[in-house]
């Protein structure tokens, strides 16, 4: 009886430990496009990457609804804020990588009419470990006076 109770408690303890450490999964969350109000000027894609069970690298992003896109990073140089193209972004194990205003972002040219109408566009994120993650990004119009933040 005592022995089976001990086993029961050991089993419970293991279940609790497992509960504290859910399996890490590489994810792309909260993807959204800030649509430029001016047809010819670029829109911007923002999102958050959650790292998986091992380190990886974001290599590229593509979308059938987009003419052209470029990964950028906003950096300070000589007191000036400027954007530089980036081609690879490290995603550490269980880490969080944010593409957000004032930091990393994706410039987006030529959002097609169907995606604008639907208010959503599919983006495929390709990683160095071979993972390809497709997400639907909401296309959000910029409120008047809000301006484009890169
Ligand atoms: Cu940019």
PDB file of C-alpha atoms and ligand atoms in Angstrom:
ATOM      1  CA  UNK A   1       0.000   0.000   0.000  1.00  0.00           C
ATOM      2  CA  UNK A   2       2.732   2.454   1.006  1.00  0.00           C
ATOM      3  CA  UNK A   3       4.709   1.506  -2.057  1.00  0.00           C
ATOM      4  CA  UNK A   4       1.825   2.147  -4.449  1.00  0.00           C
ATOM      5  CA  UNK A   5       1.170   5.526  -2.789  1.00  0.00           C
ATOM      6  CA  UNK A   6       4.817   6.478  -3.316  1.00  0.00           C
ATOM      7  CA  UNK A   7       4.520   5.527  -6.968  1.00  0.00           C
ATOM      8  CA  UNK A   8       1.323   7.555  -7.242  1.00  0.00           C
ATOM      9  CA  UNK A   9       3.036  10.656  -5.813  1.00  0.00           C
ATOM     10  CA  UNK A  10       6.042  10.170  -8.085  1.00  0.00           C
ATOM     11  CA  UNK A  11       3.671  10.013 -11.030  1.00  0.00           C
ATOM     12  CA  UNK A  12       1.906  13.202  -9.917  1.00  0.00           C
ATOM     13  CA  UNK A  13       5.192  15.051  -9.458  1.00  0.00           C
ATOM     14  CA  UNK A  14       6.270  14.090 -12.981  1.00  0.00           C
ATOM     15  CA  UNK A  15       2.942  15.209 -14.413  1.00  0.00           C
ATOM     16  CA  UNK A  16       3.302  18.568 -12.652  1.00  0.00           C
ATOM     17  CA  UNK A  17       6.844  19.027 -13.925  1.00  0.00           C
ATOM     18  CA  UNK A  18       5.722  18.209 -17.445  1.00  0.00           C
ATOM     19  CA  UNK A  19       2.929  20.758 -17.068  1.00  0.00           C
ATOM     20  CA  UNK A  20       5.377  23.513 -16.250  1.00  0.00           C
ATOM     21  CA  UNK A  21       7.384  22.891 -19.397  1.00  0.00           C
ATOM     22  CA  UNK A  22       5.067  22.647 -22.409  1.00  0.00           C
ATOM     23  CA  UNK A  23       6.793  21.460 -25.570  1.00  0.00           C
ATOM     24  CA  UNK A  24       8.255  24.488 -27.356  1.00  0.00           C
ATOM     25  CA  UNK A  25       6.903  25.039 -30.826  1.00  0.00           C
ATOM     26  CA  UNK A  26       8.136  27.500 -33.420  1.00  0.00           C
ATOM     27  CA  UNK A  27       5.270  29.950 -34.010  1.00  0.00           C
ATOM     28  CA  UNK A  28       4.514  33.196 -35.773  1.00  0.00           C
ATOM     29  CA  UNK A  29       1.942  35.257 -33.880  1.00  0.00           C
ATOM     30  CA  UNK A  30       0.056  38.520 -34.258  1.00  0.00           C
ATOM     31  CA  UNK A  31       1.015  39.092 -37.908  1.00  0.00           C
ATOM     32  CA  UNK A  32      -0.547  42.238 -39.283  1.00  0.00           C
ATOM     33  CA  UNK A  33       0.028  44.635 -42.142  1.00  0.00           C
ATOM     34  CA  UNK A  34      -0.212  48.384 -41.653  1.00  0.00           C
ATOM     35  CA  UNK A  35      -1.553  49.389 -45.025  1.00  0.00           C
ATOM     36  CA  UNK A  36      -0.132  52.596 -46.434  1.00  0.00           C
ATOM     37  CA  UNK A  37      -2.871  55.102 -47.314  1.00  0.00           C
ATOM     38  CA  UNK A  38      -0.794  56.080 -50.376  1.00  0.00           C
ATOM     39  CA  UNK A  39      -0.918  53.550 -53.204  1.00  0.00           C
ATOM     40  CA  UNK A  40       2.746  53.756 -54.262  1.00  0.00           C
ATOM     41  CA  UNK A  41       4.387  53.969 -50.849  1.00  0.00           C
ATOM     42  CA  UNK A  42       5.192  50.774 -48.952  1.00  0.00           C
ATOM     43  CA  UNK A  43       3.082  49.177 -46.241  1.00  0.00           C
ATOM     44  CA  UNK A  44       4.663  47.429 -43.238  1.00  0.00           C
ATOM     45  CA  UNK A  45       4.299  43.896 -41.847  1.00  0.00           C
ATOM     46  CA  UNK A  46       4.754  43.286 -38.116  1.00  0.00           C
ATOM     47  CA  UNK A  47       4.662  39.991 -36.169  1.00  0.00           C
ATOM     48  CA  UNK A  48       6.141  38.063 -33.240  1.00  0.00           C
ATOM     49  CA  UNK A  49       8.119  34.829 -33.574  1.00  0.00           C
ATOM     50  CA  UNK A  50       8.143  32.344 -30.677  1.00  0.00           C
ATOM     51  CA  UNK A  51      11.207  30.114 -30.717  1.00  0.00           C
ATOM     52  CA  UNK A  52      10.850  26.330 -30.876  1.00  0.00           C
ATOM     53  CA  UNK A  53      12.772  23.450 -29.241  1.00  0.00           C
ATOM     54  CA  UNK A  54      16.040  24.479 -30.958  1.00  0.00           C
ATOM     55  CA  UNK A  55      17.744  27.577 -32.340  1.00  0.00           C
ATOM     56  CA  UNK A  56      16.832  28.524 -35.886  1.00  0.00           C
ATOM     57  CA  UNK A  57      17.074  31.436 -38.301  1.00  0.00           C
ATOM     58  CA  UNK A  58      14.316  33.241 -40.174  1.00  0.00           C
ATOM     59  CA  UNK A  59      15.561  33.229 -43.774  1.00  0.00           C
ATOM     60  CA  UNK A  60      12.745  34.636 -45.863  1.00  0.00           C
ATOM     61  CA  UNK A  61       9.117  35.643 -46.028  1.00  0.00           C
ATOM     62  CA  UNK A  62       6.903  35.372 -49.086  1.00  0.00           C
ATOM     63  CA  UNK A  63       3.283  36.003 -49.965  1.00  0.00           C
ATOM     64  CA  UNK A  64       1.217  35.321 -53.077  1.00  0.00           C
ATOM     65  CA  UNK A  65      -0.667  38.576 -52.387  1.00  0.00           C
ATOM     66  CA  UNK A  66       2.403  40.814 -52.283  1.00  0.00           C
ATOM     67  CA  UNK A  67       4.478  42.128 -55.203  1.00  0.00           C
ATOM     68  CA  UNK A  68       7.717  42.579 -53.218  1.00  0.00           C
ATOM     69  CA  UNK A  69       8.851  42.570 -49.609  1.00  0.00           C
ATOM     70  CA  UNK A  70      12.055  43.286 -47.725  1.00  0.00           C
ATOM     71  CA  UNK A  71      13.140  42.653 -44.142  1.00  0.00           C
ATOM     72  CA  UNK A  72      14.500  45.803 -42.518  1.00  0.00           C
ATOM     73  CA  UNK A  73      15.890  46.929 -39.224  1.00  0.00           C
ATOM     74  CA  UNK A  74      15.718  50.491 -37.947  1.00  0.00           C
ATOM     75  CA  UNK A  75      19.059  51.504 -36.437  1.00  0.00           C
ATOM     76  CA  UNK A  76      20.537  54.669 -34.960  1.00  0.00           C
ATOM     77  CA  UNK A  77      23.600  55.928 -36.800  1.00  0.00           C
ATOM     78  CA  UNK A  78      25.261  59.270 -35.942  1.00  0.00           C
ATOM     79  CA  UNK A  79      22.082  60.272 -34.164  1.00  0.00           C
ATOM     80  CA  UNK A  80      20.021  59.533 -37.271  1.00  0.00           C
ATOM     81  CA  UNK A  81      17.394  56.858 -37.454  1.00  0.00           C
ATOM     82  CA  UNK A  82      17.758  54.786 -40.607  1.00  0.00           C
ATOM     83  CA  UNK A  83      16.611  51.494 -42.070  1.00  0.00           C
ATOM     84  CA  UNK A  84      18.921  48.714 -43.177  1.00  0.00           C
ATOM     85  CA  UNK A  85      17.964  45.586 -45.119  1.00  0.00           C
ATOM     86  CA  UNK A  86      18.460  42.327 -43.195  1.00  0.00           C
ATOM     87  CA  UNK A  87      18.482  38.837 -44.685  1.00  0.00           C
ATOM     88  CA  UNK A  88      18.535  36.553 -41.648  1.00  0.00           C
ATOM     89  CA  UNK A  89      17.140  36.837 -38.135  1.00  0.00           C
ATOM     90  CA  UNK A  90      18.236  34.471 -35.353  1.00  0.00           C
ATOM     91  CA  UNK A  91      15.379  32.885 -33.399  1.00  0.00           C
ATOM     92  CA  UNK A  92      16.737  31.392 -30.150  1.00  0.00           C
ATOM     93  CA  UNK A  93      15.251  28.321 -28.486  1.00  0.00           C
ATOM     94  CA  UNK A  94      12.038  29.337 -26.691  1.00  0.00           C
ATOM     95  CA  UNK A  95      12.961  32.981 -27.366  1.00  0.00           C
ATOM     96  CA  UNK A  96      10.767  35.808 -28.620  1.00  0.00           C
ATOM     97  CA  UNK A  97      11.644  37.908 -31.664  1.00  0.00           C
ATOM     98  CA  UNK A  98       9.454  40.925 -32.300  1.00  0.00           C
ATOM     99  CA  UNK A  99       9.064  42.785 -35.562  1.00  0.00           C
ATOM    100  CA  UNK A 100       7.583  46.066 -34.370  1.00  0.00           C
ATOM    101  CA  UNK A 101       7.648  49.825 -34.995  1.00  0.00           C
ATOM    102  CA  UNK A 102      11.118  51.280 -34.390  1.00  0.00           C
ATOM    103  CA  UNK A 103      12.864  47.914 -34.776  1.00  0.00           C
ATOM    104  CA  UNK A 104      12.757  45.025 -37.187  1.00  0.00           C
ATOM    105  CA  UNK A 105       9.967  45.228 -39.751  1.00  0.00           C
ATOM    106  CA  UNK A 106       9.066  44.058 -43.238  1.00  0.00           C
ATOM    107  CA  UNK A 107       8.440  46.593 -45.970  1.00  0.00           C
ATOM    108  CA  UNK A 108       5.649  45.482 -48.262  1.00  0.00           C
ATOM    109  CA  UNK A 109       5.040  46.763 -51.793  1.00  0.00           C
ATOM    110  CA  UNK A 110       2.017  45.994 -53.935  1.00  0.00           C
ATOM    111  CA  UNK A 111      -0.671  44.445 -51.725  1.00  0.00           C
ATOM    112  CA  UNK A 112      -3.071  43.026 -54.295  1.00  0.00           C
ATOM    113  CA  UNK A 113      -6.682  44.134 -54.577  1.00  0.00           C
ATOM    114  CA  UNK A 114      -8.148  40.792 -53.447  1.00  0.00           C
ATOM    115  CA  UNK A 115      -6.134  40.864 -50.209  1.00  0.00           C
ATOM    116  CA  UNK A 116      -7.100  44.485 -49.559  1.00  0.00           C
ATOM    117  CA  UNK A 117     -10.753  43.585 -50.061  1.00  0.00           C
ATOM    118  CA  UNK A 118     -10.521  40.471 -47.876  1.00  0.00           C
ATOM    119  CA  UNK A 119      -8.581  42.384 -45.206  1.00  0.00           C
ATOM    120  CA  UNK A 120      -6.108  39.532 -44.915  1.00  0.00           C
ATOM    121  CA  UNK A 121      -3.047  38.153 -46.733  1.00  0.00           C
ATOM    122  CA  UNK A 122      -1.171  34.877 -46.321  1.00  0.00           C
ATOM    123  CA  UNK A 123       2.547  35.043 -45.554  1.00  0.00           C
ATOM    124  CA  UNK A 124       4.917  32.066 -45.501  1.00  0.00           C
ATOM    125  CA  UNK A 125       7.886  32.277 -43.131  1.00  0.00           C
ATOM    126  CA  UNK A 126      10.853  30.053 -44.066  1.00  0.00           C
ATOM    127  CA  UNK A 127      13.373  28.993 -41.424  1.00  0.00           C
ATOM    128  CA  UNK A 128      16.858  27.478 -41.640  1.00  0.00           C
ATOM    129  CA  UNK A 129      15.665  24.254 -39.964  1.00  0.00           C
ATOM    130  CA  UNK A 130      13.341  23.630 -42.928  1.00  0.00           C
ATOM    131  CA  UNK A 131      10.159  24.774 -41.176  1.00  0.00           C
ATOM    132  CA  UNK A 132       7.748  26.784 -43.282  1.00  0.00           C
ATOM    133  CA  UNK A 133       4.980  28.506 -41.340  1.00  0.00           C
ATOM    134  CA  UNK A 134       1.992  30.017 -43.135  1.00  0.00           C
ATOM    135  CA  UNK A 135      -0.006  32.672 -41.298  1.00  0.00           C
ATOM    136  CA  UNK A 136      -2.858  34.955 -42.252  1.00  0.00           C
ATOM    137  CA  UNK A 137      -1.994  38.564 -41.496  1.00  0.00           C
ATOM    138  CA  UNK A 138      -4.787  41.061 -40.911  1.00  0.00           C
ATOM    139  CA  UNK A 139      -4.493  44.091 -43.171  1.00  0.00           C
ATOM    140  CA  UNK A 140      -5.164  47.195 -41.114  1.00  0.00           C
ATOM    141  CA  UNK A 141      -5.704  50.661 -42.530  1.00  0.00           C
ATOM    142  CA  UNK A 142      -3.812  53.427 -40.818  1.00  0.00           C
ATOM    143  CA  UNK A 143      -6.002  55.851 -38.935  1.00  0.00           C
ATOM    144  CA  UNK A 144      -5.883  59.423 -40.225  1.00  0.00           C
ATOM    145  CA  UNK A 145      -3.050  61.355 -38.574  1.00  0.00           C
ATOM    146  CA  UNK A 146      -1.412  58.199 -37.246  1.00  0.00           C
ATOM    147  CA  UNK A 147       1.402  58.172 -39.818  1.00  0.00           C
ATOM    148  CA  UNK A 148       3.599  55.263 -40.841  1.00  0.00           C
ATOM    149  CA  UNK A 149       6.010  54.093 -38.173  1.00  0.00           C
ATOM    150  CA  UNK A 150       8.750  51.809 -39.428  1.00  0.00           C
TER     151      UNK A 150
HETATM  152 CU1  LIG B   1      11.858  49.703 -43.691  1.00  0.00          CU
END
